[in-house]
mmCIF file of C-alpha atoms and ligand atoms in Angstrom:
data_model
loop_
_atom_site.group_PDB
_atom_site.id
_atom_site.type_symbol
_atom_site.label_atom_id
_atom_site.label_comp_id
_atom_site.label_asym_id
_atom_site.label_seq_id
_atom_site.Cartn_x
_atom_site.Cartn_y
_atom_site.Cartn_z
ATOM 1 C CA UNK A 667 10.370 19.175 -1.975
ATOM 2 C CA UNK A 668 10.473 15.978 0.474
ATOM 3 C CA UNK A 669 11.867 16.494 3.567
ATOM 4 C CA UNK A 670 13.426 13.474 5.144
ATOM 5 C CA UNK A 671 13.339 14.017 9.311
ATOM 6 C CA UNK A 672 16.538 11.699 9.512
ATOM 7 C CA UNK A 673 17.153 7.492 9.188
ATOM 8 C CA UNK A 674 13.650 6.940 11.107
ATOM 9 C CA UNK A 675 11.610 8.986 8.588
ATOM 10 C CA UNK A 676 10.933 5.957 6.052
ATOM 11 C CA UNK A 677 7.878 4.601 4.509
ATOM 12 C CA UNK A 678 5.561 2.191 5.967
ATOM 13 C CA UNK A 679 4.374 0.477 3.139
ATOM 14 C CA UNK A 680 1.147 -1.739 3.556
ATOM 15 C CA UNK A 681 1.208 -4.724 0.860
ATOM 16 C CA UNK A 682 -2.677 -4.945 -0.681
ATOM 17 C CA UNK A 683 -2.100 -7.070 -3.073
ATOM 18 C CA UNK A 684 -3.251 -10.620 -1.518
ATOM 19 C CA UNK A 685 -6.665 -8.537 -0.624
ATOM 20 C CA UNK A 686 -7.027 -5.897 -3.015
ATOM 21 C CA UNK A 687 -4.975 -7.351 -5.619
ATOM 22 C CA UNK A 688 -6.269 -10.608 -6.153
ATOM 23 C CA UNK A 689 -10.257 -9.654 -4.557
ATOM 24 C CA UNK A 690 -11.847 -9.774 -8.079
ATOM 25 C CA UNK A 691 -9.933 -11.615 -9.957
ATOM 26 C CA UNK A 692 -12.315 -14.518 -11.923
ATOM 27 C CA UNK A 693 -9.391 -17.026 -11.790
ATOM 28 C CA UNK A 694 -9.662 -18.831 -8.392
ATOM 29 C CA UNK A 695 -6.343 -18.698 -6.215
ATOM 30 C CA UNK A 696 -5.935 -21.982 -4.117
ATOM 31 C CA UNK A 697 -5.756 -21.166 -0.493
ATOM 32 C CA UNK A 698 -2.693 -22.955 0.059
ATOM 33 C CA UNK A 699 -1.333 -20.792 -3.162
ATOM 34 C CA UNK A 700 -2.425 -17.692 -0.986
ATOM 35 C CA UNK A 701 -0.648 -18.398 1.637
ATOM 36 C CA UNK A 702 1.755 -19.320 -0.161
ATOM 37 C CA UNK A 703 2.217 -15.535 -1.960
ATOM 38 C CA UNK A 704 1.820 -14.027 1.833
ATOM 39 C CA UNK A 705 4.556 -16.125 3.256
ATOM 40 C CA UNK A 706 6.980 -14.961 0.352
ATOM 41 C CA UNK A 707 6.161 -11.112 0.382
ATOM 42 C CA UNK A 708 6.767 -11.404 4.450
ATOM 43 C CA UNK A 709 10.035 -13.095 3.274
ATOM 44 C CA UNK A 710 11.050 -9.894 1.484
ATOM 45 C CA UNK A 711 10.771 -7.583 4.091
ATOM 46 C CA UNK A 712 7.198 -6.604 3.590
ATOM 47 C CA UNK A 713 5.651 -6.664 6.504
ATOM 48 C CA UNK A 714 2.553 -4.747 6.798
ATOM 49 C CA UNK A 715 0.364 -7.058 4.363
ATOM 50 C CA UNK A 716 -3.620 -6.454 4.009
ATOM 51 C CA UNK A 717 -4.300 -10.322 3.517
ATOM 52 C CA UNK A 718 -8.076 -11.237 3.733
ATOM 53 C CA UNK A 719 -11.646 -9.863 3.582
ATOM 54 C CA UNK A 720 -14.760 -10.936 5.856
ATOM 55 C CA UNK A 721 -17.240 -9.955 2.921
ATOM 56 C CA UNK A 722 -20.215 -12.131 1.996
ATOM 57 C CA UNK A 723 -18.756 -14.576 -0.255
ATOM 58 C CA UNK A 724 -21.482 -14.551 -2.340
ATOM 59 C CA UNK A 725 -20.220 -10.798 -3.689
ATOM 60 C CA UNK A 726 -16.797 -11.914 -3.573
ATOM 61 C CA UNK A 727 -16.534 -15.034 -3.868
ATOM 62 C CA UNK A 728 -12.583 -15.116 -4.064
ATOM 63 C CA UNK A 729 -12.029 -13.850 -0.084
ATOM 64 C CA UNK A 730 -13.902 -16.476 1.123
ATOM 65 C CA UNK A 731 -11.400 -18.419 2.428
ATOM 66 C CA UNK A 732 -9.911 -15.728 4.918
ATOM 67 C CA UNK A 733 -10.215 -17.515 8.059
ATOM 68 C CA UNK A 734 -8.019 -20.257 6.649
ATOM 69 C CA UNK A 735 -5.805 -17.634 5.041
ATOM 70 C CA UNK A 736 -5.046 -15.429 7.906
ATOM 71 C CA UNK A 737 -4.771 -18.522 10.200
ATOM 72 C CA UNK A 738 -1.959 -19.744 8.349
ATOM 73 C CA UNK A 739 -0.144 -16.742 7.665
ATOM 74 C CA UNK A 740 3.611 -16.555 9.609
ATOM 75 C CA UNK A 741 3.503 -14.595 12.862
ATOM 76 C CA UNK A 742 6.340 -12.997 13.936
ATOM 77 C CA UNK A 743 6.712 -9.645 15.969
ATOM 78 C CA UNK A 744 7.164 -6.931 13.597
ATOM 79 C CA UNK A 745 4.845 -8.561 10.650
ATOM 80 C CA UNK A 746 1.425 -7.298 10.838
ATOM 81 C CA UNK A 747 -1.874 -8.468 9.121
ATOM 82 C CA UNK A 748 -4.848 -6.745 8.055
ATOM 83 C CA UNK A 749 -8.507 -8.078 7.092
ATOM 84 C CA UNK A 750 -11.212 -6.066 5.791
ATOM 85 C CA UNK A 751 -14.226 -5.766 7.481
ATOM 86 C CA UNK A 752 -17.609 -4.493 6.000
ATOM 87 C CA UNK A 753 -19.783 -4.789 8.792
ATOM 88 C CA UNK A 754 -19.935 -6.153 12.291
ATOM 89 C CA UNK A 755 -20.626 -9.963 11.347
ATOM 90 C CA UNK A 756 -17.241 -9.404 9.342
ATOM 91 C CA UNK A 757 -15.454 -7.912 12.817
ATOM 92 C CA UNK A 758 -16.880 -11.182 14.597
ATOM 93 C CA UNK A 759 -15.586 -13.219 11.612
ATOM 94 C CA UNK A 760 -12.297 -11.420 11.558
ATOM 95 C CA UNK A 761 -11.643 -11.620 15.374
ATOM 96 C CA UNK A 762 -11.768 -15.212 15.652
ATOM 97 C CA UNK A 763 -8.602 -15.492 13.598
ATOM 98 C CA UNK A 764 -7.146 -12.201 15.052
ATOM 99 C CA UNK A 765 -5.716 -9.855 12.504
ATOM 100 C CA UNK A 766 -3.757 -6.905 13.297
ATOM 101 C CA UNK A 767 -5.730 -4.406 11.864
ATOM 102 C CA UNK A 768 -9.035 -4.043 10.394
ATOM 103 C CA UNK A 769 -9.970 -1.856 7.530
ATOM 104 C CA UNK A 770 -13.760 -0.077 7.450
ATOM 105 C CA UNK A 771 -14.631 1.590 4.388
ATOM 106 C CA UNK A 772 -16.997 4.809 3.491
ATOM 107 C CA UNK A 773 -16.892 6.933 0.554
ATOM 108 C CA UNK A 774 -16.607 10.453 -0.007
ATOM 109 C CA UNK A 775 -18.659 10.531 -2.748
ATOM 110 C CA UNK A 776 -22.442 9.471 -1.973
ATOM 111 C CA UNK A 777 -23.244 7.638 -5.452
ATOM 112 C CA UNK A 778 -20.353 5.854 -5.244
ATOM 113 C CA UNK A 779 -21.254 4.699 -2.171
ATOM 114 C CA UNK A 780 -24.791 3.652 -2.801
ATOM 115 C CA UNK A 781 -24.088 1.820 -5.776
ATOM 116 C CA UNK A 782 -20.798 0.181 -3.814
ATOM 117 C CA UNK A 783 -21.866 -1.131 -1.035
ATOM 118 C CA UNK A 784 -25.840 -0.435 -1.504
ATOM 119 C CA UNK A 785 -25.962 1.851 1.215
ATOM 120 C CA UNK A 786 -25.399 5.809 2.036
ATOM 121 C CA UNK A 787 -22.345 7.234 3.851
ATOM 122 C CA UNK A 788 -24.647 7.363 7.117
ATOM 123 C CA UNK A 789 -25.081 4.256 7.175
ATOM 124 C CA UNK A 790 -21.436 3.403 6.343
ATOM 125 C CA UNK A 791 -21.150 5.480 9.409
ATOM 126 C CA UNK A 792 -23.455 3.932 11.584
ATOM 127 C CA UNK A 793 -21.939 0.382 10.576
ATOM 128 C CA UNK A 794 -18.199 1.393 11.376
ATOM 129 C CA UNK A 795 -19.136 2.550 14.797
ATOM 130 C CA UNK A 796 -20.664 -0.768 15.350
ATOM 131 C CA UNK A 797 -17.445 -2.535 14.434
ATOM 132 C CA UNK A 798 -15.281 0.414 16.532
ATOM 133 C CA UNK A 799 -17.225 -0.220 19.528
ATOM 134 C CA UNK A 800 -17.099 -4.175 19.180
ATOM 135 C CA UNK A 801 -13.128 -3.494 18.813
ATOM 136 C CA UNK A 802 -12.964 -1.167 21.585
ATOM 137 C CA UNK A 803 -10.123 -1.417 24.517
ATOM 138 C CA UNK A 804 -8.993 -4.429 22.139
ATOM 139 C CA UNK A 805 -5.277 -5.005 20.337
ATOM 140 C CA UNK A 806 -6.506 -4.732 16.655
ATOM 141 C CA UNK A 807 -6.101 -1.372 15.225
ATOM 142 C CA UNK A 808 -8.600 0.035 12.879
ATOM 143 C CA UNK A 809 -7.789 1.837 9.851
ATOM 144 C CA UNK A 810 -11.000 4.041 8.402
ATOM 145 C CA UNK A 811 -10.844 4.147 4.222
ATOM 146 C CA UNK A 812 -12.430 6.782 2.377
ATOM 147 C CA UNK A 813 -12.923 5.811 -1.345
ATOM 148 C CA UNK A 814 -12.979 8.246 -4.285
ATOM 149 C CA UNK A 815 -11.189 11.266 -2.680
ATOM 150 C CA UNK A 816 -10.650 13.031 -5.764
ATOM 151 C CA UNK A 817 -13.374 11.801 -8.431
ATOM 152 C CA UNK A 818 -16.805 9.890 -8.417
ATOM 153 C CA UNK A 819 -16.742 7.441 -11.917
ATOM 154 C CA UNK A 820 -20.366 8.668 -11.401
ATOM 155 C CA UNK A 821 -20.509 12.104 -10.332
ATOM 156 C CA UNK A 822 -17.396 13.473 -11.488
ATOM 157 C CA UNK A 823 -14.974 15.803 -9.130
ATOM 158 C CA UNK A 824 -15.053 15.265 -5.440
ATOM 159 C CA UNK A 825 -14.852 18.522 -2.949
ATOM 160 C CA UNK A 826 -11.814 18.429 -0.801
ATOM 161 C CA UNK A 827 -13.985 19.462 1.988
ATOM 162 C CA UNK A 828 -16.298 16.654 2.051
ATOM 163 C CA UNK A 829 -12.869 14.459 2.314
ATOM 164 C CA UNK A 830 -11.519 16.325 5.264
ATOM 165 C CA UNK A 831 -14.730 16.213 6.863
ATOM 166 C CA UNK A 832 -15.261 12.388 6.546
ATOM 167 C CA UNK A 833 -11.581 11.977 7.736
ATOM 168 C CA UNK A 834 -12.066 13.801 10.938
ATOM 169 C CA UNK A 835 -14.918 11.836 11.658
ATOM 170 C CA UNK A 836 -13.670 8.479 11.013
ATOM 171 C CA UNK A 837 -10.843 9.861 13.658
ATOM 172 C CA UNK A 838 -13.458 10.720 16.270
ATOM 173 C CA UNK A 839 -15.502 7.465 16.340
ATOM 174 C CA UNK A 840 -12.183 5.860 17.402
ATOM 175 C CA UNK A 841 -10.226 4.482 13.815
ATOM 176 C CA UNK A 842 -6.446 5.227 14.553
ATOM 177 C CA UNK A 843 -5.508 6.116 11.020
ATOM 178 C CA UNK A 844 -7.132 7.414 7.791
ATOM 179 C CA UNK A 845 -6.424 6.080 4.283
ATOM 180 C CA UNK A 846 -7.359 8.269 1.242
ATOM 181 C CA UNK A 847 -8.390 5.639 -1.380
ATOM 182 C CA UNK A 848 -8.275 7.549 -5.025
ATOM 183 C CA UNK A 849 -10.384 4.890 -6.235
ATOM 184 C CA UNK A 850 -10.494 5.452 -9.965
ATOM 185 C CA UNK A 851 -7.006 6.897 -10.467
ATOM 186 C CA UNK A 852 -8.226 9.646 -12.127
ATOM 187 C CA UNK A 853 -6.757 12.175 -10.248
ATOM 188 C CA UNK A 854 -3.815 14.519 -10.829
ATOM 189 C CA UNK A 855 -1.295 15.829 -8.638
ATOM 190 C CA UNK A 856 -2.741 19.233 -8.566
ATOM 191 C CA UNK A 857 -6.628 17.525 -7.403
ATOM 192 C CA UNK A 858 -4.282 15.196 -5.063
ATOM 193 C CA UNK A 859 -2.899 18.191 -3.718
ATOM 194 C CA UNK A 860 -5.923 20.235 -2.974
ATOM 195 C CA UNK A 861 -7.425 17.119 -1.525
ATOM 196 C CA UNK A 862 -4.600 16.460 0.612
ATOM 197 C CA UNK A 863 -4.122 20.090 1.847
ATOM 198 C CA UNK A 864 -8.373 20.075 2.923
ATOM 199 C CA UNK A 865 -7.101 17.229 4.922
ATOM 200 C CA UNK A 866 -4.467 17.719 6.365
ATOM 201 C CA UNK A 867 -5.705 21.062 7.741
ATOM 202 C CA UNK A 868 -8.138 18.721 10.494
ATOM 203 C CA UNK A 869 -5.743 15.579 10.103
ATOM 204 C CA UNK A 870 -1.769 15.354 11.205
ATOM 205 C CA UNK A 871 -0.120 13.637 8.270
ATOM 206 C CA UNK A 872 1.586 10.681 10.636
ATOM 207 C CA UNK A 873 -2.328 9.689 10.501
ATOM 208 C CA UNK A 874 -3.222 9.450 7.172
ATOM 209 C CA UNK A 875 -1.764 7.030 4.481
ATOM 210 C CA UNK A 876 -2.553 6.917 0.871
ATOM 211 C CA UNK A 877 -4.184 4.668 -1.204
ATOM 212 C CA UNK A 878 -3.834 4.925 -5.059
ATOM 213 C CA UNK A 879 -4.383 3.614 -8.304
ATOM 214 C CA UNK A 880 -2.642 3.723 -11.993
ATOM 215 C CA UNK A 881 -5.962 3.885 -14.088
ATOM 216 C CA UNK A 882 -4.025 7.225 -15.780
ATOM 217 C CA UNK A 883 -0.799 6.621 -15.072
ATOM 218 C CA UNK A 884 -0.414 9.253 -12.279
ATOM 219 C CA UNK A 885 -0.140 7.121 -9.293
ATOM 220 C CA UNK A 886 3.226 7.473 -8.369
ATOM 221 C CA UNK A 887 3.338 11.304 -9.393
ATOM 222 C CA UNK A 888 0.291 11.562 -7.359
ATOM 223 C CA UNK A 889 2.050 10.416 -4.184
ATOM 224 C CA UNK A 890 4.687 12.766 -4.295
ATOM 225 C CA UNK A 891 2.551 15.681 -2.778
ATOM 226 C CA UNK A 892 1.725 13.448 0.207
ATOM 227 C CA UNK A 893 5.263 12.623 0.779
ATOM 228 C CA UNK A 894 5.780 16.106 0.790
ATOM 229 C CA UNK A 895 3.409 16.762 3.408
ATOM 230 C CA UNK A 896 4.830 13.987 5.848
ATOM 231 C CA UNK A 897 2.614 11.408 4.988
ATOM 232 C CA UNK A 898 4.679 7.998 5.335
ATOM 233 C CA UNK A 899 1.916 5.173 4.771
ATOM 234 C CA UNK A 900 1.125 3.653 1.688
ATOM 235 C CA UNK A 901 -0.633 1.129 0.153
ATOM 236 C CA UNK A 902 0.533 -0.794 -2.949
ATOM 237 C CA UNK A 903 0.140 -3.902 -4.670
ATOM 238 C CA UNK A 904 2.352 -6.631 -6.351
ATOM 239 C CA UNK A 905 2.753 -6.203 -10.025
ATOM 240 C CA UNK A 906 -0.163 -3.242 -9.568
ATOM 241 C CA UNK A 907 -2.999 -6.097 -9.161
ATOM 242 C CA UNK A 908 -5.999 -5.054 -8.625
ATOM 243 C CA UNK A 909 -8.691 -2.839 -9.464
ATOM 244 C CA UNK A 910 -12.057 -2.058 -8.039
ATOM 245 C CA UNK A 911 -14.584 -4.686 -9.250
ATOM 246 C CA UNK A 912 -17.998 -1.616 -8.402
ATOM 247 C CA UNK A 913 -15.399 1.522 -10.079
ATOM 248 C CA UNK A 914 -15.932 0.938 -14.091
ATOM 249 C CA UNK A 915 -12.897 1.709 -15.839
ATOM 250 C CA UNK A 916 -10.529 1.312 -12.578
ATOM 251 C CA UNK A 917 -7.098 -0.081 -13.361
ATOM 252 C CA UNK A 918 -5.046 -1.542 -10.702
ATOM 253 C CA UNK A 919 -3.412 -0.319 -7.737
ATOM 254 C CA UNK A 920 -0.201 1.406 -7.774
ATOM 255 C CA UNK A 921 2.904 -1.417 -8.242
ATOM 256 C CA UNK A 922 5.074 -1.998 -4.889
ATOM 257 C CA UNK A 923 7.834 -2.608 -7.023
ATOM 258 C CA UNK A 924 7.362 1.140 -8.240
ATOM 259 C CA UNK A 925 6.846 2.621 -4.855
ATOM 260 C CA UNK A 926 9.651 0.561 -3.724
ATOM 261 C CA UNK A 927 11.736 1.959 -6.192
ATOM 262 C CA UNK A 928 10.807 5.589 -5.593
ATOM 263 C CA UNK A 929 11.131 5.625 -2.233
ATOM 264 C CA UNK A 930 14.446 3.943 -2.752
ATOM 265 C CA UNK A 931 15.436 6.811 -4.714
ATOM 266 C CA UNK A 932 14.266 9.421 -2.194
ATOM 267 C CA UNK A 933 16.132 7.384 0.705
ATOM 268 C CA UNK A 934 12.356 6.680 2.328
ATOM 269 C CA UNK A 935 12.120 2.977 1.399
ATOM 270 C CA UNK A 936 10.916 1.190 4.764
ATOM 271 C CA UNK A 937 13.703 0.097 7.314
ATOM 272 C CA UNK A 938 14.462 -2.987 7.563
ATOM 273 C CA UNK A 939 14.769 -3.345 4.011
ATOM 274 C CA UNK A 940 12.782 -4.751 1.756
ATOM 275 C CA UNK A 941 14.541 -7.293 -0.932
ATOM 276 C CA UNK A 942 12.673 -5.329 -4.180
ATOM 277 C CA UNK A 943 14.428 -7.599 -6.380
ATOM 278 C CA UNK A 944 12.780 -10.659 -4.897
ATOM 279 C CA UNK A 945 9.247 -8.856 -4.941
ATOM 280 C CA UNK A 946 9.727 -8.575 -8.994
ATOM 281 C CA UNK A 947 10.050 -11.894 -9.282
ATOM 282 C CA UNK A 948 7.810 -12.994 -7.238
ATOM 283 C CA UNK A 949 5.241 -10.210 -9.533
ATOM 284 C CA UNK A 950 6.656 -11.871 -12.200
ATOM 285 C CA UNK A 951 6.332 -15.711 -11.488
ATOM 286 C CA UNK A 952 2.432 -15.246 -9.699
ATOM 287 C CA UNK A 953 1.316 -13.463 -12.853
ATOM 288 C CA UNK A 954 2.531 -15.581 -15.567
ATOM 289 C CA UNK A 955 0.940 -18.979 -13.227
ATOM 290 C CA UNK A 956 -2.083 -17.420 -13.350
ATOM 291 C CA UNK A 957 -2.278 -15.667 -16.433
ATOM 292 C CA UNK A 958 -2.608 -11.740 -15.233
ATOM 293 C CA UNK A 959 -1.380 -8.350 -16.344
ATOM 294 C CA UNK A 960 1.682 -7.684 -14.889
ATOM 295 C CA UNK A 961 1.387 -3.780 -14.169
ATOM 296 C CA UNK A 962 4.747 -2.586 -12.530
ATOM 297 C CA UNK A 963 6.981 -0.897 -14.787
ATOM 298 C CA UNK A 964 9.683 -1.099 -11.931
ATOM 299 C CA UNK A 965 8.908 -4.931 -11.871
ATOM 300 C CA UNK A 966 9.342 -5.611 -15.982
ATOM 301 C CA UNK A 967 12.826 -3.156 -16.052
ATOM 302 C CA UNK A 968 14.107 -5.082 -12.924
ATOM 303 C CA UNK A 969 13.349 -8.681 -14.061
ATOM 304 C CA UNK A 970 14.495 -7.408 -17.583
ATOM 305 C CA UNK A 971 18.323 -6.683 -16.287
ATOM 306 C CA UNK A 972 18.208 -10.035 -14.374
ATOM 307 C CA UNK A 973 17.600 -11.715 -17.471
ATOM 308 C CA UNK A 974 18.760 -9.639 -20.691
ATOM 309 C CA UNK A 975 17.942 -12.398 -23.185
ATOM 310 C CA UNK A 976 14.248 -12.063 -22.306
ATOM 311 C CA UNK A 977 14.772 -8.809 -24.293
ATOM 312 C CA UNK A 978 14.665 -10.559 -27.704
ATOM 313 C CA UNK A 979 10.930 -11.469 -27.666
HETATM 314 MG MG1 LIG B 1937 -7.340 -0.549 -4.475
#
């Protein structure tokens, strides 16, 4: 059961889609059309929006134009932007154009790691204290990722122990918060659950936030058991773009119109609201311009009742 602590318990709902969603996409986005896509998610109410990624652009080639991206982006108090950063040349790349937060990434799961970033978790380790140190005593905060918390697409289950541990240690090199990246999707809400309950035995849940994907369909059932355990972050994309260009078989994040929808229902959506309407159409109208799946089932029904004739195709 979910257990609401009264009208501040809500959601925080961080908006991957213009990083995660769009990061391997073959189809180059114009800048200007990124910014573009940013401006009108803040516009709904969404405003906690992961927006750009200091990789080398020669491995993703679409991110490289996050400097201009996250320069242009509306500031306001309240709307917060974060940048992914793989190393500490992306931390000095980031700063100059001063996102929020920062995102560092390890893996629970040491193949996955190896073959994802080339390296092992210790030196995924080594490489986010560099960054936590350079980012030290300053205003960005710094969110630690742990991919495949549930299953390896190479080596199969992941042991909830290994999660917890990483998770405690990505707390005690200095990231404020740690998000549980089910990278392939594969997971069910009984793995989920185990997982979560490893965790959350070393980790208090207002620390953790949740990170899923669709690849089986159990995304949204699979966040239910961390809403039940108090955890109120979440990552989601727009229309469920994404995917994870180094997980074979990965299918996109979890829709924000879904999660939108479902926390709606549980009375958890974030405060201020969000306009979820408006973020189906905007799905809607950035898919069809550029030719992608639109993955929200939330997104489709909602844009269906707007316009009912659209049912006769
Ligand atoms: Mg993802």
């Amino acid at each position: 059961m979910i257990v609401s602590t009264g009208a501040t318990d809500r959601v925080t709902i961080t908006e991957v889609g213009p990083r995660d969603g769009l990061q391997a996409l073959s189809v180059w986005i114009p800048t200007d059309r990124k910014i573009r896509l940013v401006s009108d998610l803040v516009a709904t109410g969404l405003h906690d929006l992961e927006v750009a990624s200091f990789v080398n652009p020669a491995r993703v080639p679409q991110m490289r134009d996050g400097r201009d991206v996250l320069s242009s982006v509306p500031r306001s108090p309240g709307v917060r932007y974060a940048a992914l950063v793989p190393n500490l040349r992306g931390f000095q790349d980031a700063q100059l154009v001063s996102p929020d937060r920062i995102a560092v990434v390890t893996a629970a799961s040491e193949v996955f790691q190896q073959r994802n970033m080339n390296s092992t978790i210790e030196a995924s380790f080594q490489r986010i204290e560099q960054i936590v140190d350079a980012a030290r005593g300053g205003p960005m905060r710094i969110r630690g990722y742990i991919s495949t918390v549930t299953d390896c697409p190479y080596s199969g289950p992941v042991d909830p122990a290994r999660v917890a541990v990483i998770a405690e240690r990505l707390l005690s090199l200095g990231c404020h918060e740690v998000c549980l990246g089910e990278t392939i999707g594969k997971g069910t809400v009984a793995t989920v659950s185990r997982m979560l309950d490893a965790v959350l035995a070393v980790v208090p849940a207002d620390r953790l936030g949740l990170h899923f994907h669709d690849t089986y369909g159990q995304a949204l059932a699979n966040i239910i058991p961390g809403l039940e355990r108090g955890i109120r972050m979440i990552d989601s994309s727009l229309a469920g773009l994404g995917g994870c260009p180094f997980a074979p078989g990965a299918a996109g994040n979890v829709a924000t119109e879904d999660v939108v929808y479902l926390l709606r229902g549980l009375g958890l959506a974030p405060s201020p609201a969000v306009d979820l309407e408006r973020i189906a159409f905007i799905g809607e109208s950035f898919c069809h311009e550029f030719g992608l799946t639109h993955q929200s089932k939330a997104g489709h029904a909602l844009m269906r009742a707007v316009r009912p004739n659209s049912l006769g195709e």
